[in-house]
Tab-separated table of C-alpha atoms and ligand atoms in Angstrom:
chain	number	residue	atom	x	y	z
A	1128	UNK	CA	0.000	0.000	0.000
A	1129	UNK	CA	1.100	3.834	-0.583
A	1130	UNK	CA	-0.468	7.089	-1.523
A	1131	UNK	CA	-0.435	9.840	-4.209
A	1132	UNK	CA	-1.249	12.152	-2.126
A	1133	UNK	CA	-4.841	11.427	-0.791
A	1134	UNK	CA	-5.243	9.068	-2.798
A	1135	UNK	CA	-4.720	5.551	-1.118
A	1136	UNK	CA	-3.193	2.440	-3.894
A	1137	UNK	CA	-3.809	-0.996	-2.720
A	1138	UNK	CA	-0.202	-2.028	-3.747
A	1139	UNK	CA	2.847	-0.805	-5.902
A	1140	UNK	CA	1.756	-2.174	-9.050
A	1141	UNK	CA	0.330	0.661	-11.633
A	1142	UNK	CA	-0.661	-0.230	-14.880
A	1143	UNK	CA	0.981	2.569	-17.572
A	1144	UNK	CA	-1.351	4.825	-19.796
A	1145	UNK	CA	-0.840	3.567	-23.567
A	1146	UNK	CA	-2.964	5.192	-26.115
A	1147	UNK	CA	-4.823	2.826	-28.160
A	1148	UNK	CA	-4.745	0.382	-25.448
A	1149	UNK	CA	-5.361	1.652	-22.378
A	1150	UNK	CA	-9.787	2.042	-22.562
A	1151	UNK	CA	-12.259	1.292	-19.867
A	1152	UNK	CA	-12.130	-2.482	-20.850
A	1153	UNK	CA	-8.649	-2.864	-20.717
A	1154	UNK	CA	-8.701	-0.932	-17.368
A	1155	UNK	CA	-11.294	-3.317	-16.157
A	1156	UNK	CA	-9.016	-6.165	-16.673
A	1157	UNK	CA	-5.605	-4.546	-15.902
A	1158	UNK	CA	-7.700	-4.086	-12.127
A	1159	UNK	CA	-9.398	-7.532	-12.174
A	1160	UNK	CA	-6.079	-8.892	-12.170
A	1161	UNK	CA	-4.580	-7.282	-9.006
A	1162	UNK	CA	-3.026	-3.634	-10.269
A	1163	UNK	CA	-3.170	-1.184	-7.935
A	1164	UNK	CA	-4.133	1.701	-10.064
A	1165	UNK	CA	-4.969	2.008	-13.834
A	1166	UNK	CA	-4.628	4.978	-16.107
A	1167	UNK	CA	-6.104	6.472	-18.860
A	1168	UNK	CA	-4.969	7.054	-22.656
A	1169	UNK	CA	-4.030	10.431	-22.556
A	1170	UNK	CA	-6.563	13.028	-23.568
A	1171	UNK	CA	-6.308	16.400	-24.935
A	1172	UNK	CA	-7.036	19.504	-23.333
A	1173	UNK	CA	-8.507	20.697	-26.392
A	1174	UNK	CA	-10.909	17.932	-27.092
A	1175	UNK	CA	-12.065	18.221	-23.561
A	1176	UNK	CA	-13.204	21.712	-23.728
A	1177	UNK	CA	-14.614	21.528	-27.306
A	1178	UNK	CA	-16.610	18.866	-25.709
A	1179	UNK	CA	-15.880	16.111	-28.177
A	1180	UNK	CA	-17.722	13.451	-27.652
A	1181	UNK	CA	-14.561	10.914	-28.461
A	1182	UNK	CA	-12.501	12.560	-25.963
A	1183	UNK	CA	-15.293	12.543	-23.335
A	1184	UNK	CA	-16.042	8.528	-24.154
A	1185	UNK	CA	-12.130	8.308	-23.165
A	1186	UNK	CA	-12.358	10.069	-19.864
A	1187	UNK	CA	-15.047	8.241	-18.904
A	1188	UNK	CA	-14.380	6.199	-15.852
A	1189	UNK	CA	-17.886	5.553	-14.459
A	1190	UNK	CA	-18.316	2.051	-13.104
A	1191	UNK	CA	-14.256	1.286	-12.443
A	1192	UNK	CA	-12.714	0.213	-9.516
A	1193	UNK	CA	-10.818	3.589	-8.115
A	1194	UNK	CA	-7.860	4.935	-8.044
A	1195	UNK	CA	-8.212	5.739	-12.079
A	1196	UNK	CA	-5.553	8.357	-12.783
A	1197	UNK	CA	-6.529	9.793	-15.624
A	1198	UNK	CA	-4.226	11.707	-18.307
A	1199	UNK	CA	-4.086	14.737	-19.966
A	1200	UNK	CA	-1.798	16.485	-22.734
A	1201	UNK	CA	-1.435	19.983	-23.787
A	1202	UNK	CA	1.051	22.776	-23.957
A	1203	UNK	CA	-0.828	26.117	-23.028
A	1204	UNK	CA	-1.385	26.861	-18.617
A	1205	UNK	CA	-4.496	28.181	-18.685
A	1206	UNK	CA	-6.617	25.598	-21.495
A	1207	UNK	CA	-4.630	22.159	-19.470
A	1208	UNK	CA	-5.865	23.460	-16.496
A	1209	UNK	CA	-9.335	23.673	-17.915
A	1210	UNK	CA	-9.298	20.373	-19.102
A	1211	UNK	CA	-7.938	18.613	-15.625
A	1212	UNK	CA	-11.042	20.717	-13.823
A	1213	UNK	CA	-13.920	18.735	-16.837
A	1214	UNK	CA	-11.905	15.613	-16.139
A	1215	UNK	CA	-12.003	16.261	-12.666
A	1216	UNK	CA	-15.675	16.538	-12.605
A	1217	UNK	CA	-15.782	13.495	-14.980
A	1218	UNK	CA	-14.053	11.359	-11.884
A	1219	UNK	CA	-10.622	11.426	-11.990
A	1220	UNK	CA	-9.220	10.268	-8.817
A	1221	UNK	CA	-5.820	11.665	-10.205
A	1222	UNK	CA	-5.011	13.833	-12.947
A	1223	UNK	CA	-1.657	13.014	-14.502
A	1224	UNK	CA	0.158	15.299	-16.968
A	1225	UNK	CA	2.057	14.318	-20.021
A	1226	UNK	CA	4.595	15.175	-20.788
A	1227	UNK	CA	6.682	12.218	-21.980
A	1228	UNK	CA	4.421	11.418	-25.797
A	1229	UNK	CA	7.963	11.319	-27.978
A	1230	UNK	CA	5.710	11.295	-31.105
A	1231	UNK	CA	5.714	13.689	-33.791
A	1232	UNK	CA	2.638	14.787	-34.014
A	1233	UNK	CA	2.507	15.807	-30.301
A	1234	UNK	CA	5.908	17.361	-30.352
A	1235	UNK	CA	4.679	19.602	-33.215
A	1236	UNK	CA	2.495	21.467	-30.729
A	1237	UNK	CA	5.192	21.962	-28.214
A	1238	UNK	CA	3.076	18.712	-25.870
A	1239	UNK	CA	4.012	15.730	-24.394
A	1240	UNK	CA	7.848	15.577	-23.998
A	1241	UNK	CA	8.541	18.707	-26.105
A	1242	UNK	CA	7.952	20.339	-22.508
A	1243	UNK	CA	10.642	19.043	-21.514
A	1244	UNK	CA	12.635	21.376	-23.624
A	1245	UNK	CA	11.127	24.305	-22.163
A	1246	UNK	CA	10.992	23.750	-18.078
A	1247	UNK	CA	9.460	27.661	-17.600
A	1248	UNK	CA	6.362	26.494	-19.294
A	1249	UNK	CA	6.461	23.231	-17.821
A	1250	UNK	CA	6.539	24.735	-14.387
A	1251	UNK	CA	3.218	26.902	-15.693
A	1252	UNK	CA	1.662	24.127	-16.564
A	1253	UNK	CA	1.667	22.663	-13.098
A	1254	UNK	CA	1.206	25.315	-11.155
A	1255	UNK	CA	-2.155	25.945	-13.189
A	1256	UNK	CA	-3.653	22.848	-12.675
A	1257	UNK	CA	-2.688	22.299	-9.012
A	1258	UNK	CA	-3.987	25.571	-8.225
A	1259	UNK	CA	-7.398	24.642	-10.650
A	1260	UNK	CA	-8.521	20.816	-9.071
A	1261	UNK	CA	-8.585	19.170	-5.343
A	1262	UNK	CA	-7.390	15.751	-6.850
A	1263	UNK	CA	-3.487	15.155	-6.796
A	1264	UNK	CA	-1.836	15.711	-9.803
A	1265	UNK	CA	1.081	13.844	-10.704
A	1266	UNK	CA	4.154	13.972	-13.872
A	1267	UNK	CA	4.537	11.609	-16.271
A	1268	UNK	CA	8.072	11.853	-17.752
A	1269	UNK	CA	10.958	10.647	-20.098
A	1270	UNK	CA	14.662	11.539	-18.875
A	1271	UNK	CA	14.941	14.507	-21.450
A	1272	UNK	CA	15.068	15.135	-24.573
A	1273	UNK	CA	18.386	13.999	-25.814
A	1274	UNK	CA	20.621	10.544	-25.029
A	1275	UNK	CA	21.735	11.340	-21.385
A	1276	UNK	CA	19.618	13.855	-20.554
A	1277	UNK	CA	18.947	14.436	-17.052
A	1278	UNK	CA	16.140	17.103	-17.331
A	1279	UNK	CA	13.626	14.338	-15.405
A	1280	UNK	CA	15.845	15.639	-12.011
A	1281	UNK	CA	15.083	19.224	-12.740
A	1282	UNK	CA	11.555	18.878	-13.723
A	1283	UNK	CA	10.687	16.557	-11.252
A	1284	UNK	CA	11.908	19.253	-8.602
A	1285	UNK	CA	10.003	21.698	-10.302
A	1286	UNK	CA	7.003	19.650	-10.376
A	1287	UNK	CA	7.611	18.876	-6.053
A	1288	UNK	CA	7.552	22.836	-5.580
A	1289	UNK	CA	4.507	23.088	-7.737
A	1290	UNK	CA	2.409	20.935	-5.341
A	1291	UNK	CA	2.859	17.958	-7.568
A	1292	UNK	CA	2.329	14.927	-5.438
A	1293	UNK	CA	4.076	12.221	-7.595
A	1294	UNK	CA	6.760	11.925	-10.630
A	1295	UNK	CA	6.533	8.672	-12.922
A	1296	UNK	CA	9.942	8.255	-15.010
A	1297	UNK	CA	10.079	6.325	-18.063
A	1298	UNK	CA	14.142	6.509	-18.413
A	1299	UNK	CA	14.178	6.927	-22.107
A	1300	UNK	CA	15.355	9.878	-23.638
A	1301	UNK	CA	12.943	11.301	-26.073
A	1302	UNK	CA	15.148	11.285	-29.026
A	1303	UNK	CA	15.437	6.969	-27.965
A	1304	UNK	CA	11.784	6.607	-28.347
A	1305	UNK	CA	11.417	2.892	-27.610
A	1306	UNK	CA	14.895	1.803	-28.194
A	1307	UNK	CA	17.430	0.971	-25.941
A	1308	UNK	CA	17.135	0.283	-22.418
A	1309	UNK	CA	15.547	2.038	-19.742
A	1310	UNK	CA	18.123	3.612	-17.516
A	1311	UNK	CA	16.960	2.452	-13.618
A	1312	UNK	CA	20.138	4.063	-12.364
A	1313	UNK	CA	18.878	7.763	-13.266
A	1314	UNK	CA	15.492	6.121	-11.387
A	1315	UNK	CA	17.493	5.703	-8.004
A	1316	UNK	CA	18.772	9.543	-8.771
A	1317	UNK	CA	15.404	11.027	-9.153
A	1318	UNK	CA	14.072	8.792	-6.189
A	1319	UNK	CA	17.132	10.004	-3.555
A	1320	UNK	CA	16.984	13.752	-4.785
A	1321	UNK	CA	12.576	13.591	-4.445
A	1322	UNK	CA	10.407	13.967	-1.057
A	1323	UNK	CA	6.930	12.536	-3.274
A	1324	UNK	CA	6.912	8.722	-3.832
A	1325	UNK	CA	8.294	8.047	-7.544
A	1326	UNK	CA	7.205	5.698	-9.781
A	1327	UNK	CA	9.670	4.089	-11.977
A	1328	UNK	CA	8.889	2.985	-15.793
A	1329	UNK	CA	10.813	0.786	-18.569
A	1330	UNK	CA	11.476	-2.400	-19.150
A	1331	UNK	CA	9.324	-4.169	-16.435
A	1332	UNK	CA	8.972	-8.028	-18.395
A	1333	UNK	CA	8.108	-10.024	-15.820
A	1334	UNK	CA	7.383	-10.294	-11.855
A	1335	UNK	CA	11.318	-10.422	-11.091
A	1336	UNK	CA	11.749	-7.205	-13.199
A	1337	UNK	CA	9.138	-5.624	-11.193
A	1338	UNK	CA	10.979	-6.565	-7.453
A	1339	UNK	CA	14.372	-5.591	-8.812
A	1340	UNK	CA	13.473	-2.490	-10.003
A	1341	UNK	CA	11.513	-1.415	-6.566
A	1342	UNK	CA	14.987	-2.662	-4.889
A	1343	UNK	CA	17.490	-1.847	-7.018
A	1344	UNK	CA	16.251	2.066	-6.851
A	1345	UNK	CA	14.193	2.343	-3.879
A	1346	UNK	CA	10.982	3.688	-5.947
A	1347	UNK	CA	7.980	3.680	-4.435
A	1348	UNK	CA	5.751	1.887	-7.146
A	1349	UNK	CA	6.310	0.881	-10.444
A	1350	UNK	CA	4.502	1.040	-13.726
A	1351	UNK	CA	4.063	-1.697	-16.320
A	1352	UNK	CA	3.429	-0.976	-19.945
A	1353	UNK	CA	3.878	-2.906	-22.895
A	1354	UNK	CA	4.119	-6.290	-21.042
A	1355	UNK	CA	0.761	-6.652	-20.048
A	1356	UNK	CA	-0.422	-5.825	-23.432
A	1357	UNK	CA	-2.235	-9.237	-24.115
A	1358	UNK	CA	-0.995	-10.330	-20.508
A	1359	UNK	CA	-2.331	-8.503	-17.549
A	1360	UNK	CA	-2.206	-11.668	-16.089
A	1361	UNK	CA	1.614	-9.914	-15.064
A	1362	UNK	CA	-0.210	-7.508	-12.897
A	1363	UNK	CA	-1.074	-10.627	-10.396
A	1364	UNK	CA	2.375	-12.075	-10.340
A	1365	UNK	CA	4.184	-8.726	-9.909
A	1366	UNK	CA	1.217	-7.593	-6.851
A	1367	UNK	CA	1.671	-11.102	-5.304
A	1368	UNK	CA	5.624	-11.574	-5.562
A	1369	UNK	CA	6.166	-7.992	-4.761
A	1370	UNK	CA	2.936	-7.543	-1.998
A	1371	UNK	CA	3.641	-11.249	-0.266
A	1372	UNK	CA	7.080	-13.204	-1.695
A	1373	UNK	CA	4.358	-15.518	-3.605
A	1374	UNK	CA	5.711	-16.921	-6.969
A	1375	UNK	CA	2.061	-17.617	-8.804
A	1376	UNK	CA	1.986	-19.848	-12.315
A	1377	UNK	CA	1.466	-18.299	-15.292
A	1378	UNK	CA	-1.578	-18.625	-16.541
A	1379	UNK	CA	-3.315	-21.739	-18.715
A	1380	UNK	CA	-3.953	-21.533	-22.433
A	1381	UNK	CA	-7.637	-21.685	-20.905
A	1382	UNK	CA	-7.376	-19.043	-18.600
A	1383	UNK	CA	-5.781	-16.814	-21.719
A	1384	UNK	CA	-8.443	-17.661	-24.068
A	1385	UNK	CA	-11.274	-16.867	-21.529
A	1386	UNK	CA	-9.464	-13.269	-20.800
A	1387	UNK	CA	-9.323	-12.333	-24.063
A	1388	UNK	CA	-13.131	-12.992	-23.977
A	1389	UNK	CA	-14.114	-11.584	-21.241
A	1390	UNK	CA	-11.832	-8.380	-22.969
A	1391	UNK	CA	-13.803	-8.492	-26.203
A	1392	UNK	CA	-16.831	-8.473	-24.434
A	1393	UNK	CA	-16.335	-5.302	-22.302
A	1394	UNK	CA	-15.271	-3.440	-25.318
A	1395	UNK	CA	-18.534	-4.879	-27.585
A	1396	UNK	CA	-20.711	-3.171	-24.408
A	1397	UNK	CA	-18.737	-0.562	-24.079
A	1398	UNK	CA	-17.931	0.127	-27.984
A	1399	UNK	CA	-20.129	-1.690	-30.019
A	1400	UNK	CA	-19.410	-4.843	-31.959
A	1401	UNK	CA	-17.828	-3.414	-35.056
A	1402	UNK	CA	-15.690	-0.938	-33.236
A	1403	UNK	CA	-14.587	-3.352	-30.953
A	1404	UNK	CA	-13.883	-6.180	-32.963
A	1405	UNK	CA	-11.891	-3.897	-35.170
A	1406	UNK	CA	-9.818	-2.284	-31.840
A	1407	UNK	CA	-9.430	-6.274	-30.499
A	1408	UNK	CA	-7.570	-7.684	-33.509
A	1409	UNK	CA	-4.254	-6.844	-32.072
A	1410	UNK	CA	-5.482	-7.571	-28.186
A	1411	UNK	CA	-6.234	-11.294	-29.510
A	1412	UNK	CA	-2.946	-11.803	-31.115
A	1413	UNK	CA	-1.227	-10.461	-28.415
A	1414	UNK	CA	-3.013	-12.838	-25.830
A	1415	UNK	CA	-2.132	-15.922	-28.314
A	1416	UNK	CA	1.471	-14.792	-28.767
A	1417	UNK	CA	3.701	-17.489	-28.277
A	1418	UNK	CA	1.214	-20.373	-29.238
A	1419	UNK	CA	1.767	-23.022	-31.832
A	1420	UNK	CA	0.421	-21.709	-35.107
A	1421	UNK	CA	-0.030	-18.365	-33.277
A	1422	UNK	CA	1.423	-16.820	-37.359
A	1423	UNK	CA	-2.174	-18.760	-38.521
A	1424	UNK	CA	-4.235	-17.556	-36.125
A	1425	UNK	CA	-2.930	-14.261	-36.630
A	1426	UNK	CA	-4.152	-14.430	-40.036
A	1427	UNK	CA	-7.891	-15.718	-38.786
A	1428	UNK	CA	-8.143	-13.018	-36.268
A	1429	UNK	CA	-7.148	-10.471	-38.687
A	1430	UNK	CA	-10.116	-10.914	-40.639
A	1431	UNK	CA	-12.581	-11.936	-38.134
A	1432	UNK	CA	-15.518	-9.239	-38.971
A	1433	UNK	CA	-17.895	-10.602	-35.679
A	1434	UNK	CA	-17.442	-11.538	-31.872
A	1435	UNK	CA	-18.123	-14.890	-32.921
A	1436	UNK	CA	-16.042	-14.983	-35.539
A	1437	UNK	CA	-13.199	-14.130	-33.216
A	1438	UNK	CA	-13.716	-15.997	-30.602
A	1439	UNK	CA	-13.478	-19.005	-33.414
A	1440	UNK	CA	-10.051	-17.489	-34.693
A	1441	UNK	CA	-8.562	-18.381	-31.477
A	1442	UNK	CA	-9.668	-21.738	-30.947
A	1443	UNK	CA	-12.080	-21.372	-27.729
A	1444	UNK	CA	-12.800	-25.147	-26.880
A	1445	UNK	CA	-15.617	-24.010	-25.154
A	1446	UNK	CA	-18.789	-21.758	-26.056
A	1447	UNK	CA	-18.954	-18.510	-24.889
B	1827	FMN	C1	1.394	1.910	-27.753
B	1827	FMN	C2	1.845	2.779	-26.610
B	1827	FMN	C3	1.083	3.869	-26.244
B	1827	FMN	C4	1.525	4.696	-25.210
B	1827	FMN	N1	0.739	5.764	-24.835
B	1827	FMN	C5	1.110	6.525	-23.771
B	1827	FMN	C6	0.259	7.582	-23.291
B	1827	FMN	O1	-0.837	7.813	-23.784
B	1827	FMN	N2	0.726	8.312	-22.249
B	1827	FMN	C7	1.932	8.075	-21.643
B	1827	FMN	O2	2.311	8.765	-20.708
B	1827	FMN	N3	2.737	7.084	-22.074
B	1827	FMN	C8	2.342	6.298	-23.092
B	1827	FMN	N4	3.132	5.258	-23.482
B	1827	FMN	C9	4.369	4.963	-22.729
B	1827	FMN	C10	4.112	3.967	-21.603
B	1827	FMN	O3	3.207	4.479	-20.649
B	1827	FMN	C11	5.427	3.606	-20.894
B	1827	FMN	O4	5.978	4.780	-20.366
B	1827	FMN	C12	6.444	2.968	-21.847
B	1827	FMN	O5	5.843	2.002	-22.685
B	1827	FMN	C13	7.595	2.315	-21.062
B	1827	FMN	O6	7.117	1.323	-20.187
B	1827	FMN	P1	7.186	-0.253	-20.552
B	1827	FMN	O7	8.622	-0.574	-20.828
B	1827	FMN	O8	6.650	-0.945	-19.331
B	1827	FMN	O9	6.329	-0.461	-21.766
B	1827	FMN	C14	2.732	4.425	-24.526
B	1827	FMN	C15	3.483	3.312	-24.913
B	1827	FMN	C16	3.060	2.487	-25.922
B	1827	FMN	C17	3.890	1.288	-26.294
């Protein structure tokens, strides 16, 4: 257990924000599985005040299990602030600011991790929205902008004397994207020079990962990305290897198939069928990744037009 302020987590395991992943039923999952706290696709400031009715159906966390931290991008004080205070109504239990997006079309409009070329802004940026919501607002962040940056120990100071009441750090440099590895020694920096808990980010593969990287820099949570995509079954082993020194099995080709189900079937009710069987292609070869004949069922699942049809692409032995 630890908290973000007031916000109370049941255990150190946070599931990352990934756009295009990250939706109500994937957060559903990510929680039935044991993470502590789940967290948006990040959301623009913009779409939130237009009042667009895509951007509201993604800050819509009615229904989940709490803590949902929800995230928001944008580069201008005053219209980021305005968005965390309609997300804030919406339910946000934490609003999280972005600025770590490396990709292009973000940059372009000085968001995401272009902030972290320009720190006075960045500073703004916080200040504005802790002064506009009661909900703790935390930083999502890359190390800089360039290989070796260390801008993450700057900002995250700024973001301390801002009110900020937690710093995540992915330790990628902007300019590395996704390449490379994650540098958890510049986690341990941030974590010694910071007074709010830190949660570190990169490179979490498995349970182990997860208890070496909460020892080997004394963080205070950690966040896990791209290896629960098709496996949040890694948020139960990391919570119960971390939480209690348990070691649990991974889990059964059956167990797979029916969470991929159970998946599809949040995001048909949530979504609609066509939407969601279009958005659950890649979530269903994900969960079969490493079967036999997984380069086959691939091919099934990529033109599976129905629920049914899917859930025949990946061999269900039962009928659901
Ligand atoms: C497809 C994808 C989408 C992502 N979208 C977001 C996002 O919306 N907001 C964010 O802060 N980070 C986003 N990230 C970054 C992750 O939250 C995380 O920082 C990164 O993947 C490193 O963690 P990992 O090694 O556990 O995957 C995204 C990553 C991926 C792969």
């Amino acid at each position: 257990m630890f908290s973000i302020g007031t916000v109370s987590i049941s255990n150190r395991i946070i599931a990352a924000p990934m756009a295009g992943i990250t939706d109500k039923a994937n957060r559903i999952i990510a929680r039935s599985f044991g993470c502590g706290m789940t967290c948006s696709e990040m959301i623009s400031d913009m779409g939130l005040i237009y009042g667009q009715k895509k951007t509201q159906h993604i800050a819509d966390t009615s229904g989940e299990s709490k803590p949902v931290s929800i995230q928001i991008f944008g580069s201008d004080p005053e219209k980021i602030a305005q968005g965390a205070v309609i997300v804030e109504e919406m339910g946000a239990d934490i609003i999280d600011i972005n600025m770590g997006c490396p990709t292009p079309k973000i940059i372009k409009n000085g968001e995401g991790s272009a902030l972290m070329l320009d720190l006075p802004r960045s500073r703004d940026i916080i200040r504005s929205i802790v002064k506009a919501v009661r909900v703790p607002v935390t930083v999502k962040m890359r190390r800089g902008w360039e290989d070796g940056s260390t801008t993450c120990l700057e900002l995250a100071a700024i973001a301390e004397q801002e009110g900020a009441k937690a710093v995540t750090l992915h330790a990628r440099s902007r300019m590395q994207f996704y390449s490379g590895q994650a540098d958890w020694a510049l986690i341990k920096e941030l974590k010694k020079n910071s007074s709010i808990p830190v949660i570190g980010n990169g490179d979490i593969w498995s349970a182990d990962d997860a208890v070496r990287m909460l020892e080997e820099t004394g963080c205070d949570a950690v966040m896990i990305g791209r290896a629960a995509m098709g496996n949040p079954f890694i948020f139960r082993e990391a919570a119960e290897l971390v939480e209690k020194g348990n070691r649990i099995q991974p889990p059964t080709f059956d167990e797979r198939i029916h969470t991929a189900i159970r998946h599809l079937d949040l995001a048909c009710s949530f979504k609609g069928e066509a939407v969601a069987v279009r958005e659950m292609r890649k979530h269903f070869s994900w969960y079969i990744k490493g079967r036999s004949g997984a380069a086959k069922i691939r091919l099934l699942i990529n033109t599976a037009q129905s629920r049914d049809q899917l859930i025949q692409a990946i061999g269900a032995r039962h009928k659901y």
